[in-house]
Every structure is written in C-alpha cells, then in structure tokens.
Coordinates of C-alpha atoms in Angstrom, one line a residue:
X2 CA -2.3 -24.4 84.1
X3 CA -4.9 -27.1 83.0
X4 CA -5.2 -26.9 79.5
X5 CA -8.2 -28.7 79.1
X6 CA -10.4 -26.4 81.5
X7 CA -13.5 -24.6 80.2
X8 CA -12.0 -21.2 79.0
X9 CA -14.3 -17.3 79.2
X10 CA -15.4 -16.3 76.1
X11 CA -17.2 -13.6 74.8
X12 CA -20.8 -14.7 72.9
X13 CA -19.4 -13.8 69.5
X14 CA -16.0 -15.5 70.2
X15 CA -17.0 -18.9 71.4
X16 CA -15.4 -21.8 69.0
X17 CA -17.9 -23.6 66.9
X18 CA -17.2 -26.8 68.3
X19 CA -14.2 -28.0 70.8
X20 CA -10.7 -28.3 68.7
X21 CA -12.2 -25.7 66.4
X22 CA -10.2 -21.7 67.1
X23 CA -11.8 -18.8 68.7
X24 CA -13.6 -16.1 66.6
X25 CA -12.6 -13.1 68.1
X26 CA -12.7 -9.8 66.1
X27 CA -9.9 -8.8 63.6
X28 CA -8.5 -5.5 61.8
X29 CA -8.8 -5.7 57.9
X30 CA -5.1 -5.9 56.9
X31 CA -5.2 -9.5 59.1
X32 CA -8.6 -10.9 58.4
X33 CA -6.7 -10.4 54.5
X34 CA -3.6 -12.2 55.6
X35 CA -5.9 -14.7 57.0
X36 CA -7.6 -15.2 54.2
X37 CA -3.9 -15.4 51.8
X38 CA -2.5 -17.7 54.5
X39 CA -6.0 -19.9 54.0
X40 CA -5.3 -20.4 50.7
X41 CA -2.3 -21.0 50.5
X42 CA -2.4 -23.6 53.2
X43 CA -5.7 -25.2 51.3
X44 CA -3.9 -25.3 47.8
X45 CA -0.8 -27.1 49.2
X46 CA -3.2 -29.9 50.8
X47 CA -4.0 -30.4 47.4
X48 CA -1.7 -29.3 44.7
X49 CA 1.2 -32.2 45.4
X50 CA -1.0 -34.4 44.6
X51 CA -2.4 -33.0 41.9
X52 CA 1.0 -32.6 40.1
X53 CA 1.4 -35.8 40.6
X54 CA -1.6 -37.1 39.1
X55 CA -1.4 -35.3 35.9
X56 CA 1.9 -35.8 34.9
X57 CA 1.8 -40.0 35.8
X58 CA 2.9 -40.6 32.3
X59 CA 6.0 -38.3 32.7
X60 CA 7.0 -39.4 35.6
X61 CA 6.5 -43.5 34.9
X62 CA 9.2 -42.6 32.1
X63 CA 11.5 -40.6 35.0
X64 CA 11.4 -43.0 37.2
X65 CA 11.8 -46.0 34.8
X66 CA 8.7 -48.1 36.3
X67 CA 5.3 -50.1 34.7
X68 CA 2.3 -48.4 34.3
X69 CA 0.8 -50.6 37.1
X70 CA 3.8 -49.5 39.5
X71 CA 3.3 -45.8 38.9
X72 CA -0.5 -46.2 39.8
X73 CA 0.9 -46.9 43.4
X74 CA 1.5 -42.9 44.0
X75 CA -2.2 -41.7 44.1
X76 CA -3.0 -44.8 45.8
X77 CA -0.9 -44.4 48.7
X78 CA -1.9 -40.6 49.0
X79 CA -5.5 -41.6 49.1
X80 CA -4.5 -44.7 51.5
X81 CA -3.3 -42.0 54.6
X82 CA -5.3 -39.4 53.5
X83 CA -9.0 -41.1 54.4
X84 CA -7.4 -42.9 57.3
X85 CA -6.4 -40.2 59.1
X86 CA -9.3 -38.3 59.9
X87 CA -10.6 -41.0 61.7
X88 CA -7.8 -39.6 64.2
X89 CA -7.3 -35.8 63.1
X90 CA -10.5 -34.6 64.5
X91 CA -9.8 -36.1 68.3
X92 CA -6.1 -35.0 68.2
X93 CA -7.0 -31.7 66.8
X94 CA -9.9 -31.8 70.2
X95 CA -7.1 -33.1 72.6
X96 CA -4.3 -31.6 71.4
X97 CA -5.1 -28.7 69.2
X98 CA -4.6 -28.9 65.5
X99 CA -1.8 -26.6 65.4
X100 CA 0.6 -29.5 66.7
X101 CA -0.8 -32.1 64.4
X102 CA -0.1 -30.0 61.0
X103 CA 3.0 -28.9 61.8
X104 CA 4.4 -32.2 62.8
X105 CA 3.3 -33.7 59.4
X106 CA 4.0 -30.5 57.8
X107 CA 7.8 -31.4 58.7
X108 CA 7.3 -34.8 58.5
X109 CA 6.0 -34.1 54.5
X110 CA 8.9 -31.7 53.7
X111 CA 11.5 -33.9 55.3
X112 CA 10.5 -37.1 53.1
X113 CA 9.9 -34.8 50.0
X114 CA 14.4 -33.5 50.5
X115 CA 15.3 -37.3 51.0
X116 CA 13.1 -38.3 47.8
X117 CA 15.2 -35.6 46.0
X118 CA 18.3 -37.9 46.6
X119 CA 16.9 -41.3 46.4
X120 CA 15.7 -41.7 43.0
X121 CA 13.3 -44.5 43.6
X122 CA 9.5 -45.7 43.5
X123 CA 9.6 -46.3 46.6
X124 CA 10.6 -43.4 47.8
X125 CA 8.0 -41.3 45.7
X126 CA 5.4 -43.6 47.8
X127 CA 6.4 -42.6 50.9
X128 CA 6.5 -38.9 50.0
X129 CA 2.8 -39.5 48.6
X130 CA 2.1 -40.9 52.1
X131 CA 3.1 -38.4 53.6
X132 CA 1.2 -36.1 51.6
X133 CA -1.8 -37.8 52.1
X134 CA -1.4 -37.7 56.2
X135 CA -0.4 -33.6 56.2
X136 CA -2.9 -33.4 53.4
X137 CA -5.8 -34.4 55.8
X138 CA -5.2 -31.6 58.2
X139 CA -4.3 -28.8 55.6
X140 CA -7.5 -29.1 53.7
X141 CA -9.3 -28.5 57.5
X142 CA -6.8 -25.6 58.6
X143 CA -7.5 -23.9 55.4
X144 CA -10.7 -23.9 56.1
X145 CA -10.2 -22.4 59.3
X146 CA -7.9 -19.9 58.4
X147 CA -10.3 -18.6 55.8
X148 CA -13.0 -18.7 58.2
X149 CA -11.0 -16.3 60.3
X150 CA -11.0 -13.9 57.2
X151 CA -15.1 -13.2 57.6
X152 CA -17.4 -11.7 59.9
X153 CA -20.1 -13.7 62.1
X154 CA -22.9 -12.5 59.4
X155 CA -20.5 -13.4 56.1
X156 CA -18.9 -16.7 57.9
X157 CA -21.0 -19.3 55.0
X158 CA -19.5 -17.3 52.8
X159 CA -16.1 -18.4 54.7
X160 CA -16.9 -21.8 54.5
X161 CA -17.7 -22.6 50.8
X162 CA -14.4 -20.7 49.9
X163 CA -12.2 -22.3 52.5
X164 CA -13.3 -25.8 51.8
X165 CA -13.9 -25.0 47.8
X166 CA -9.9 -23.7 47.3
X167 CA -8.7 -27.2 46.9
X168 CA -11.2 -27.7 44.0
X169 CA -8.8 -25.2 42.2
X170 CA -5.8 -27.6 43.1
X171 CA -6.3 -29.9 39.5
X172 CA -6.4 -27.1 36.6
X173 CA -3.8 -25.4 38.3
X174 CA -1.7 -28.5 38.7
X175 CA -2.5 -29.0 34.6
X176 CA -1.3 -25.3 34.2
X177 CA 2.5 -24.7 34.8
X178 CA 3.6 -28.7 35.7
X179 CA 4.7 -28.8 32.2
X180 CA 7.4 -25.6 33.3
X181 CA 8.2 -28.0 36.2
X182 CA 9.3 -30.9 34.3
X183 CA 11.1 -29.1 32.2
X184 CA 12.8 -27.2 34.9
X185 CA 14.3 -30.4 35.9
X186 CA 12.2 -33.8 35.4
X187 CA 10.5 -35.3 38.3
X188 CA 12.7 -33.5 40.6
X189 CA 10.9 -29.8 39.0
X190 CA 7.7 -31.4 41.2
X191 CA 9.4 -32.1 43.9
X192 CA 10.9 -29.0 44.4
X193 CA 7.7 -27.2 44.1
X194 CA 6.0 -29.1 46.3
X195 CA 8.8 -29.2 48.8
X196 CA 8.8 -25.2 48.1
X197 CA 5.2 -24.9 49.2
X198 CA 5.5 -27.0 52.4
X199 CA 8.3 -24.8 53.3
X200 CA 6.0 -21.6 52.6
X201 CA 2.9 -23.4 54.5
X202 CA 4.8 -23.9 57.4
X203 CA 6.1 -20.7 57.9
X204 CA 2.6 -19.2 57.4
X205 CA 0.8 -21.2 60.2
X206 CA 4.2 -20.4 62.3
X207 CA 3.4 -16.5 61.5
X208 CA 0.3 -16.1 61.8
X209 CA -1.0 -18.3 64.1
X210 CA -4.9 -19.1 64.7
X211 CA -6.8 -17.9 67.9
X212 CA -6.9 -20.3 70.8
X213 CA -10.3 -22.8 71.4
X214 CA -11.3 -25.2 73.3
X215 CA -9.7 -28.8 74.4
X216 CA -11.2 -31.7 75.5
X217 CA -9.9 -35.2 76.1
X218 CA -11.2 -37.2 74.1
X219 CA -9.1 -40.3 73.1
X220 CA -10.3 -43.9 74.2
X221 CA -8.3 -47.0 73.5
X222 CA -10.8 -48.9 71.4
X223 CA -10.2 -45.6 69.1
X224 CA -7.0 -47.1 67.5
X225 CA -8.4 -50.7 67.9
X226 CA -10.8 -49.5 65.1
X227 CA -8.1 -46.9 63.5
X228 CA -6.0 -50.5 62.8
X229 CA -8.6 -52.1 61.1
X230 CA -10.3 -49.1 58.9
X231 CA -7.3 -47.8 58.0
X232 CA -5.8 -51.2 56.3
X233 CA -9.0 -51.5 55.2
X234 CA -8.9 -48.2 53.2
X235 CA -5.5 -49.1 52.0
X236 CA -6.6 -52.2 50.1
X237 CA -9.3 -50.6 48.8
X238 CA -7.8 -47.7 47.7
X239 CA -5.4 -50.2 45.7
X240 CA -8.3 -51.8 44.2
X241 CA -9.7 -48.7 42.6
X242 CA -6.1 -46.9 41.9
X243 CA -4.8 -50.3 39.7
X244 CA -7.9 -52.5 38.8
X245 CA -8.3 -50.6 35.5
X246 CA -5.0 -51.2 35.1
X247 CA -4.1 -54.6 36.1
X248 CA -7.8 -55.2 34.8
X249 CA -10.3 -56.4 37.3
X250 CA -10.8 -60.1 36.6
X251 CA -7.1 -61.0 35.0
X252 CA -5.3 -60.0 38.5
X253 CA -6.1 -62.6 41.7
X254 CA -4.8 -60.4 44.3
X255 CA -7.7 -57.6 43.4
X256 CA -9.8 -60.2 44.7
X257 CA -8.0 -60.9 47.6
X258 CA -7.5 -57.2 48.8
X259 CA -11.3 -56.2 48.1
X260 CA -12.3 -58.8 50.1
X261 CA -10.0 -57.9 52.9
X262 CA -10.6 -54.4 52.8
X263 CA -14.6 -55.5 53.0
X264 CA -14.0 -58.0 55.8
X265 CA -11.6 -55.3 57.9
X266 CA -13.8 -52.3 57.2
X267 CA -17.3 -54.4 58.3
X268 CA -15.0 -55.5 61.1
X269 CA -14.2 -51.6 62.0
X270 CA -18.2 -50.7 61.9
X271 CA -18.8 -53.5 63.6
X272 CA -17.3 -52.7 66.9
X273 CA -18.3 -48.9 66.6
X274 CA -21.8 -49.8 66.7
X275 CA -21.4 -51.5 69.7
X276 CA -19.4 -49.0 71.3
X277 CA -20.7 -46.2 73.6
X278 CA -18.9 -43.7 73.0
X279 CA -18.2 -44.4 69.1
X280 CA -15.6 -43.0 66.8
X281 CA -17.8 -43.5 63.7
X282 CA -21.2 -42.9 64.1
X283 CA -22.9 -46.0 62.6
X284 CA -26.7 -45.3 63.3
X285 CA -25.8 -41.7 62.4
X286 CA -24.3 -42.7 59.1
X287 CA -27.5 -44.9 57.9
X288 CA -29.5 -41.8 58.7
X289 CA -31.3 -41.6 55.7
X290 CA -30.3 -37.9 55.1
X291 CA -27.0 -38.4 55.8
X292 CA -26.7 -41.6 53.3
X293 CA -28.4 -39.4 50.4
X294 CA -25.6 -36.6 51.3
X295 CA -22.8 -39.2 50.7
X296 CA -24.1 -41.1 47.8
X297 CA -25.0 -37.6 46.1
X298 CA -21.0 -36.7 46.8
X299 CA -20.0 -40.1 45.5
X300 CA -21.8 -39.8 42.3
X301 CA -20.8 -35.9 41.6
X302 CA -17.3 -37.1 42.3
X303 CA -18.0 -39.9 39.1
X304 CA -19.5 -37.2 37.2
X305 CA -16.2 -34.5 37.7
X306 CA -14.4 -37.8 36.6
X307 CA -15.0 -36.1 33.4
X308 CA -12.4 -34.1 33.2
X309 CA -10.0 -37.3 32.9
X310 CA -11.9 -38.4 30.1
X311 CA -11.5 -35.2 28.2
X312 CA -7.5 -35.3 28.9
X313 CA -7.2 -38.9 27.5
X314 CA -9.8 -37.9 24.3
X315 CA -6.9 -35.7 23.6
X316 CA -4.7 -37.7 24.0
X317 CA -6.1 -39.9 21.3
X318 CA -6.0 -37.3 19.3
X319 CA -1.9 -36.9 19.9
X320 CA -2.1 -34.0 21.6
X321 CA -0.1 -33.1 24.8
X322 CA -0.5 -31.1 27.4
X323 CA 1.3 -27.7 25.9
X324 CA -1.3 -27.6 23.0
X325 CA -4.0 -27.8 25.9
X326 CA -3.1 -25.1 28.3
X327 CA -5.6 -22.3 26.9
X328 CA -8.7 -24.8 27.5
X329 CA -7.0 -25.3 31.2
X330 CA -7.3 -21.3 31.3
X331 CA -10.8 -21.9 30.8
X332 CA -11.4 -24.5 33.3
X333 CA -9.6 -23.0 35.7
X334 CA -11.5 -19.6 35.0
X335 CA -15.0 -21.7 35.5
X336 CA -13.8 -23.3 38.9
X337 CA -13.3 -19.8 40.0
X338 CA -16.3 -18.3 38.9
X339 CA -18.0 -21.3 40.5
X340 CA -16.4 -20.6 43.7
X341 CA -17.5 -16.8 43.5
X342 CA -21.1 -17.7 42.3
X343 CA -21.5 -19.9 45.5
X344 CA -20.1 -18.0 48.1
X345 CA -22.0 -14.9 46.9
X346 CA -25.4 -16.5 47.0
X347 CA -24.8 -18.9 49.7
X348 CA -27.7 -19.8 52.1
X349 CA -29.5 -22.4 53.9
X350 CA -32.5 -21.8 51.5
X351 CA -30.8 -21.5 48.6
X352 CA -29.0 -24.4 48.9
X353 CA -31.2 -27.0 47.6
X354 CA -31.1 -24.2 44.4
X355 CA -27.4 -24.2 44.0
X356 CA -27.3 -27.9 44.1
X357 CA -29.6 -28.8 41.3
X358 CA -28.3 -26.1 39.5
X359 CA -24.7 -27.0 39.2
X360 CA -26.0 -30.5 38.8
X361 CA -27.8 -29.2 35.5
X362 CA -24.7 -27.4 34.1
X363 CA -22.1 -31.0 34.6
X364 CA -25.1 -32.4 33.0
X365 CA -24.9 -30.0 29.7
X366 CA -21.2 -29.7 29.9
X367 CA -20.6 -33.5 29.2
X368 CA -23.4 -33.9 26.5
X369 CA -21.9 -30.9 24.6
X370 CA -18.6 -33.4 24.5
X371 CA -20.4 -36.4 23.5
X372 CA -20.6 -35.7 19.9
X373 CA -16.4 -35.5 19.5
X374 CA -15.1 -36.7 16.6
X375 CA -11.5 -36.7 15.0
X376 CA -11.5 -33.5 13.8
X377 CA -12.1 -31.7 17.5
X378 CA -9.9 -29.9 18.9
X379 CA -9.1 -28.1 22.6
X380 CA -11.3 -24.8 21.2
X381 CA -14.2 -26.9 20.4
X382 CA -14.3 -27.8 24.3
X383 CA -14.1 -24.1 25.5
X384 CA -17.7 -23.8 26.9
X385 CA -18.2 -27.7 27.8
X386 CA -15.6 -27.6 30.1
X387 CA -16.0 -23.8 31.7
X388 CA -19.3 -25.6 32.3
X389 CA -17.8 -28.6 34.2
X390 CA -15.8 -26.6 36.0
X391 CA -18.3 -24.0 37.0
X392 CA -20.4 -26.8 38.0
X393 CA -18.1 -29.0 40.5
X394 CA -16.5 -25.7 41.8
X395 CA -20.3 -24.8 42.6
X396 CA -21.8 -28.1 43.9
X397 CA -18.8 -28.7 46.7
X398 CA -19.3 -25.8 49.3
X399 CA -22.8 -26.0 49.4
X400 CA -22.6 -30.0 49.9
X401 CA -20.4 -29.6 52.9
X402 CA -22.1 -26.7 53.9
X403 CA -25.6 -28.9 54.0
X404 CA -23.9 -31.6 55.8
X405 CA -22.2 -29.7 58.5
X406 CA -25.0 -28.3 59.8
X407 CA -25.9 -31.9 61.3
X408 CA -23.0 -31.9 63.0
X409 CA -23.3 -28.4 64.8
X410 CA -26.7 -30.0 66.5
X411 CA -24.9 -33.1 67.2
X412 CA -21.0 -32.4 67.4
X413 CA -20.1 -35.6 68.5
X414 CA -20.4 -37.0 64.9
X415 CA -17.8 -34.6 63.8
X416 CA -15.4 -37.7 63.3
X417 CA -18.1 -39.5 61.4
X418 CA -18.8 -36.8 59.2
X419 CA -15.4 -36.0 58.5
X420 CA -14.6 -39.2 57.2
X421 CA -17.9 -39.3 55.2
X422 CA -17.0 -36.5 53.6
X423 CA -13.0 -37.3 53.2
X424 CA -14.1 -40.8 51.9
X425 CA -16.9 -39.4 49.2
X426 CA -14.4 -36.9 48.1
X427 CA -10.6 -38.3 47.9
X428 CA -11.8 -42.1 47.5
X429 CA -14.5 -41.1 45.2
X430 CA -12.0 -39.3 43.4
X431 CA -10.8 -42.9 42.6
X432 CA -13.6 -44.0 42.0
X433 CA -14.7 -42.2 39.8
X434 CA -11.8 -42.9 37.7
X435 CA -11.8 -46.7 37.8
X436 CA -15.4 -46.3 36.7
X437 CA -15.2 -44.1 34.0
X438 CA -11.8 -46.1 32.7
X439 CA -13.0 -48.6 32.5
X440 CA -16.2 -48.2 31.1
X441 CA -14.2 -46.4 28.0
X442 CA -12.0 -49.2 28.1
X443 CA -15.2 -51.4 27.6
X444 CA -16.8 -49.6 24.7
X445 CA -13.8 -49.0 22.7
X446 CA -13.5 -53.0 22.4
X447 CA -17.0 -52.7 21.3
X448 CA -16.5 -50.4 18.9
X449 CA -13.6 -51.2 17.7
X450 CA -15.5 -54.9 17.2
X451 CA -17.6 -53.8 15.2
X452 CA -15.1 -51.3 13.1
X453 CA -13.0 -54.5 12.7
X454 CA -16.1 -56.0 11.2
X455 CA -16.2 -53.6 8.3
X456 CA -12.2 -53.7 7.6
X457 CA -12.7 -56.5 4.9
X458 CA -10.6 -56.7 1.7
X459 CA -13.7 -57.2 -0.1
X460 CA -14.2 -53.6 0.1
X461 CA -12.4 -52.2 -3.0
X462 CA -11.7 -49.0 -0.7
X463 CA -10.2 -50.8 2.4
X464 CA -8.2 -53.3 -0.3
X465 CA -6.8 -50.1 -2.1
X466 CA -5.3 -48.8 0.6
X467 CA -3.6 -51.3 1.8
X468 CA -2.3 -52.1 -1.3
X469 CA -0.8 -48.8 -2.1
X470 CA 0.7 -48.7 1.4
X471 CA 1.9 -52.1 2.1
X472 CA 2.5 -53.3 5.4
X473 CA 2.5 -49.6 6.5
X474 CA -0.7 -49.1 5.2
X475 CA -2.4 -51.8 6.7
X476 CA -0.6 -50.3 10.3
X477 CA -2.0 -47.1 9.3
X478 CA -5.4 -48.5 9.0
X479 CA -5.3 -50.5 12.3
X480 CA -4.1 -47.5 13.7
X481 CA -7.5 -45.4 12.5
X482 CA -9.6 -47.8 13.4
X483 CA -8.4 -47.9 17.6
X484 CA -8.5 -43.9 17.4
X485 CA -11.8 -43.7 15.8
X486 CA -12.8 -46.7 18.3
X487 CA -11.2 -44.6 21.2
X488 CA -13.2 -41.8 20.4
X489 CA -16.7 -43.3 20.0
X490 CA -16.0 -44.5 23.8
X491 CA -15.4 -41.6 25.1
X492 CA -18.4 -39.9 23.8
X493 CA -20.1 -42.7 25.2
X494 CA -18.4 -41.8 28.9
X495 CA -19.1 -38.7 28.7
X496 CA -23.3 -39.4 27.5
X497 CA -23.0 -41.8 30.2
X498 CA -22.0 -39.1 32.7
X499 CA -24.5 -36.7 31.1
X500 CA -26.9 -39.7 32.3
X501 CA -25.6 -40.4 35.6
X502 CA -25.7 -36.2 36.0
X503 CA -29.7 -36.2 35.2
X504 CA -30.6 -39.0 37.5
X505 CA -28.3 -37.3 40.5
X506 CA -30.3 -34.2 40.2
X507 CA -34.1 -36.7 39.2
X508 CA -33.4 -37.9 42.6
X509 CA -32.8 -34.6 44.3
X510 CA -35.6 -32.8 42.9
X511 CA -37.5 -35.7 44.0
X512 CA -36.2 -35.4 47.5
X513 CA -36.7 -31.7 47.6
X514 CA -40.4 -32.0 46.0
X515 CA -41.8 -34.8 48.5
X516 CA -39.8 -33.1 51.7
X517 CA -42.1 -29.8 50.9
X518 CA -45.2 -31.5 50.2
X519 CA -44.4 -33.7 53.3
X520 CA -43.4 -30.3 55.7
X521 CA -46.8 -28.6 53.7
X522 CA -49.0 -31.4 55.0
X523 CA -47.9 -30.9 58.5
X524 CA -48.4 -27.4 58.9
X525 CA -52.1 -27.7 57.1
X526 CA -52.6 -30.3 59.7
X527 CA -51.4 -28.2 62.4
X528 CA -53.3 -25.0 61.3
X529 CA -56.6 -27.1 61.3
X530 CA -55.9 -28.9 64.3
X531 CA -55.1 -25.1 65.6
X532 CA -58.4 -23.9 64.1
X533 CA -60.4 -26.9 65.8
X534 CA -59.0 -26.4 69.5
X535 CA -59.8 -22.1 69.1
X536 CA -63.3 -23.3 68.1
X537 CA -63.9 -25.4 71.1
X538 CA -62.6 -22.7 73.2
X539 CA -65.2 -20.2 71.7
X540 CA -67.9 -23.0 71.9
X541 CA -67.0 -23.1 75.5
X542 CA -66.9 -19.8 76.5
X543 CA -70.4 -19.0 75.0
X544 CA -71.9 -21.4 77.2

C-alpha cells in the first residue's frame, strides 16, 4: 500500500492542509475526550518549562550552581524548541506527526528518569532540550486534538482554544510548584513533569487522531539550512537567556555568539532565497503584512514580559511565592476568561476588534502598577494583573488565527509561518525578558544615583540615624535606599510597557484605518467606473 497516494474523502472530511488529520464526524462523549486529551497534551508542551522558569532561584540553590549557569535551562529549551519546526512541519507531511511526538515524547521522559539519578546541570540541560524538541510538536498536536473537539461551523472557535491552552501553562506553573518543591526539591518538578509525559503519551496512544494526507516533501538542502539556523538560534538564544546576567558589554563571548548567530542565520536565509523549492519563505516573510504580524507578536510578547516584573517587584518587597498565590488565582482566572472571551466572539471581522482591545487592557493593566510604592502589596495588584492576563490570553488566538489564514491560500509557507510564529513567541519570550531586565536594571542605578545623592550626613535626619544604629544602621539605610531604588524602576518598566502597549495598538489602528480608507477608495472607484460603462451602454442603445 503506497502511503503517500491521494486518499477519498468526503467534502467535509478533507484535511486542511497535507500532514494535517482528517475531520470526519464524531459522537459527543469523544469530540469531549478530544478536547480533555488536547489539553492535556497542550499544557505539558508548556508546563515543564514553565516550572522550570519560575522556580530558577530554587533550583540554582538545589543544584548548587551560579546564577549565570542556571540561566542555561530556559535557554536550551528555547534553543530546540524554535529550531525544530523548521523540520516538524515536513516530517509531520512525510511521515505523519503521530511518529514525531511520540518519539520525542519517549525521548523527553526517558532523559527526564535519568536526570532523576544524575544530579547535575548538565543533565537538567539535556532534559530542557529535550523538552524544547517534544515541546515543538505538543503545542501543534494540541491544537489538533482540540480542533477535533468542534464542528466545521465552531472550528475558529477550536483554534483559539487549542493554540491559547499553553498561555495557561505560566500561572499554573506559579500555582502548586511551590507543593512540588516541597514534595521533594528539584526532583518534586521532575517527577511532575516526568508524570505528565507519561500521561501525554498514553493519551495520543488511546485516542488516536484521524488519518490525512502525506506527501514527500524532504529535500537535502533542507538540513543544509536546518545546520545553520538552528546553531544560529542556539547562540542567540544564549545571548538573550544570560546577557542580563553576565551583562551585555562586561562579557566578550556575547559578542562573539551574537555575531555568529547573525552571520549563520543571514547565511540560512541566504540560501533559502535562492532556493526553488524553499523551506523558509523569504519573500513571503518580508511581505509587508506578514512582517507587521510578527513584529506585533514580538512586541506583545515584551509587553506580557510584565508579569516578570511584577514577580521580582515582590520580591523586593521580601515576599515569596506562598504569600503570592491568591494574586496567581487571579491571573490565572483572567487568562481563562480571556481564552473564553476570544473563542466566544471569534471571527475574521472581529478580529481587528479583539486585537486592539486586548492591546488596550495590557496597556491599563501595567499603568495601574506603575505607581507601586513600599507599602503595596499582592491585593493591591488584583485588577492590574486579571487585566494582564485577560489581555495576553485574548491577543494570542486571534493573532495566529489572522496569520494562518495566509497560509491556507498559500500552504507551502506553512514551514515559514510556523517558525515565525515559534520564533515571536518562545524567543520573544526571551526577549522580552532581557529587555525588560535590563531596562530595570538600568533605572534602578539611576535612581538609586540620585537617592545616594541625598544620603549626606549633613542632613540632621540621615546623621541621626546612623548614629543611633551604628554600623547596622548605616546597612539598614543602604538597604532602603536599593529597595526604594528597586521599586522606582520597576514602575518605570512597567510605564515603559504601558508605553510600548499604546504605540502597538497607535500602529494597528493606523493600519486598520488606512487599509479601510484604502479598500473604500477602490470600491467608490469601481462603482463609478461601473456607473460610467452602464451610461455608455444606455448612450449607445438610444442611438
């Protein structure tokens, strides 16, 4: 039986595109199980990494390594994660994307039990790595799976909930990883996220997804370009996941890897615009649409970078994350109201809506932070951060949604646009990070500056103090002055992201406005030009 030959189906059951399943119909009690078996396959893509994110602190102390070493964990899940969709979308045409998961599904839980014995850095790398690879193809068959949970007329619906579960993945992770570690350390994670491997495997082994289409599609100047994107991605990856840290200009190998990653990654493009048959889609990519798609991503993905902020603001304060898990409640409870919201109202009309919308809630959630001081606490940050969540929770289905329909007209970019999309998402994720780190990092030697200034012992106050405490009461005043200098720069990050929120959506609105007027302007012309030929006809016949 040729596996590759063009297969019968009925009009409603034909795959969206080849390597995508079948959509024949279902009974209610499996389009639910699809729909549990979606998300759970969805959350694990994401939650692993998550639990490792949040609790870096924790586990640099488990491990026993630097704060630049333990930076090398969401590094190296970001490193395999971009990198292999350049080759997930072709497998998943060629060989279906049931074998691809489940390989790295075994692959993931089989580096995750030998991490559990070897207590080691290196070790937690590779299981990050790992993550990242079976992490590129959950997040898709969760989306699939989902789909298979809706009817023809509800499938939008489908898609913003399957691609918007792994939005969920963060305040989850900040939840119950705190039960985790106590369970048993860094091994409590482990276990979990070995646990929900195990429970993703056997659910895609149960209930498996309907048959499509295959195609062969691979070419061997495909991993001539996968071997120099994908080291490419890995230096820069490293760039953004430990500049802050190491600090940008201290540290000569940053320059040295973002100069590689720039001369292998132009090298990659380079030979893909050239190609016939390309992998990535260069003249696709540049498409002006498409470029104002990723760059919106990019800077939404700097603007949820918020949420980072708002841990380490509490932090300041000395708070950990027990005295923070009601506000979590919250965001979590915005992230899934944002998910409702957006797959209730979801359409190719409304979308534009949706977009400028959410934008205009992350915009009034971070301003509502930016006027912190030492005295606020989690319950001051209820409604900012339901806000922030709502807001990215809303903004990410409609975005992909937006995008995708681009690559139903033209499915031979489906490779390009998956990367674009992995790329503005899990790499902006980093981004967004470095940027907002070390912006705060930034002001709070400004601040603290001109704080400094002010700390003179001519000031009777400042001179009192430190002479009824001592040495410890000129420590306690140094101490007040970082926190107090801490604080002011994160209410500037998080005005700055208020800022960077507003343009996002200026420029939108813009778009939106002039692509109107524009389409307007074309039909008046047409209706006239419409109204000029039925003249002359009229003129002609009364002759």
């Amino acid at each position: 039986m040729d596996v590759y030959a063009p297969q019968v189906w009925q009009p409603h059951e034909r795959p969206t595109l080849p390597g995508s399943p079948s959509n024949p119909d279902h009974s209610m009690p499996k389009r639910v199980a699809f729909l549990l078996v979606g998300f759970i396959v969805a959350i694990t893509g994401g939650l692993g990494n998550a639990l490792v994110s949040v609790n870096l602190p924790y586990l640099q102390g488990s491990l026993g390594v630097f704060t630049t070493e333990i930076q090398w964990l969401p590094a190296a899940y970001v490193m395999t994660n971009v990198s292999m969709n350049l080759l997930l979308v072709k497998f998943r045409q060629q060989y279906g994307l049931r074998l691809f998961t489940e390989l790295f599904l075994v692959l993931y839980a089989l580096v995750t039990v030998a991490h559990l014995f070897v207590h080691g850095l290196g070790s937690a790398i590779a299981v990050r790595a790992a993550h990242g690879m079976s992490g590129a193809a959950l997040t898709t068959l969760g989306l699939y799976y989902t789909l298979q949970a809706f009817p023809a007329k509800h499938r939008l619906k489908g898609a913003v909930l399957g691609i918007g579960f792994s939005q969920l993945a963060i305040p989850m992770a900040r939840l119950f990883s705190s039960n985790l570690l106590d369970f048993g350390e860094w091994r409590g994670l482990y276990f979990f996220e070995l646990g929900m491997a195990l429970v993703s495997l056997a659910c895609v082994l149960a209930l498996k997804l309907p048959p499509g289409d295959r195609i062969k599609v691979f070419e061997k100047m495909d991993f001539l370009t996968f071997g120099l994107f994908a080291p490419g991605v890995a230096l820069l990856s490293a760039v953004l996941a430990l500049g802050r840290t190491v600090w940008w200009l201290d540290t000569p190998w940053v320059g040295y890897a973002l100069a590689g990653s720039i001369v292998l990654i132009c090298a990659a493009l380079a030979i893909e615009h050239n190609r016939a048959r390309p992998l990535l889609n260069t003249r696709w990519l540049i498409n002006p649409n498409i470029a104002r798609l990723a760059t919106s991503v990019l800077l939404i993905r700097v603007v949820q970078s918020e949420a980072s902020g708002t841990v380490g603001f509490l932090q300041v304060l000395g708070l950990n994350n027990d005295q923070m898990l009601t506000l979590w409640w919250v965001v979590m409870a915005g992230a899934v109201a944002g998910l409702v919201v957006s797959a209730l109202y979801i359409s190719p009309t409304r979308i534009p809506g949706q977009l400028l919308f959410s934008l205009a809630v992350m915009a009034l959630g971070a301003y509502m932070d930016s006027d912190a001081t030492n005295l606020t606490g989690p319950q001051d940050l209820y409604l900012s951060q339901f806000l922030l969540g709502f807001g990215g929770a809303l903004f990410v289905g409609p975005t992909f949604i937006s995008g995708f329909g681009a690559v139903i007209a033209a499915p031979n970019n489906l490779v390009s646009f998956s990367v674009m999309f992995s790329i503005t998402q899990t790499l902006g994720s980093l981004l967004g990070t470095a940027v907002t780190g070390t912006f705060q990092v930034w002001r709070e030697k400004y601040h603290s500056s001109i704080l400094v200034e002010h700390l003179t012992l001519l000031d009777p106050q400042v001179a009192a103090r430190i002479q009824a405490g001592g040495a410890r009461g000129l420590a306690s005043l140094s101490a007040a002055a970082t926190r107090e200098a801490n604080i002011l720069a994160y209410n500037d990050v998080f005005l700055g992201i208020t800022v960077l929120a507003l343009l996002t959506m200026a420029g939108m609105l813009t778009h939106y406005l002039w692509t109107a007027s524009v389409s307007q302007q074309s039909k008046s012309v047409q209706n006239a030009q419409t109204g000029m030929a039925t003249a002359s006809l009229n003129n002609s016949g009364s002759r």
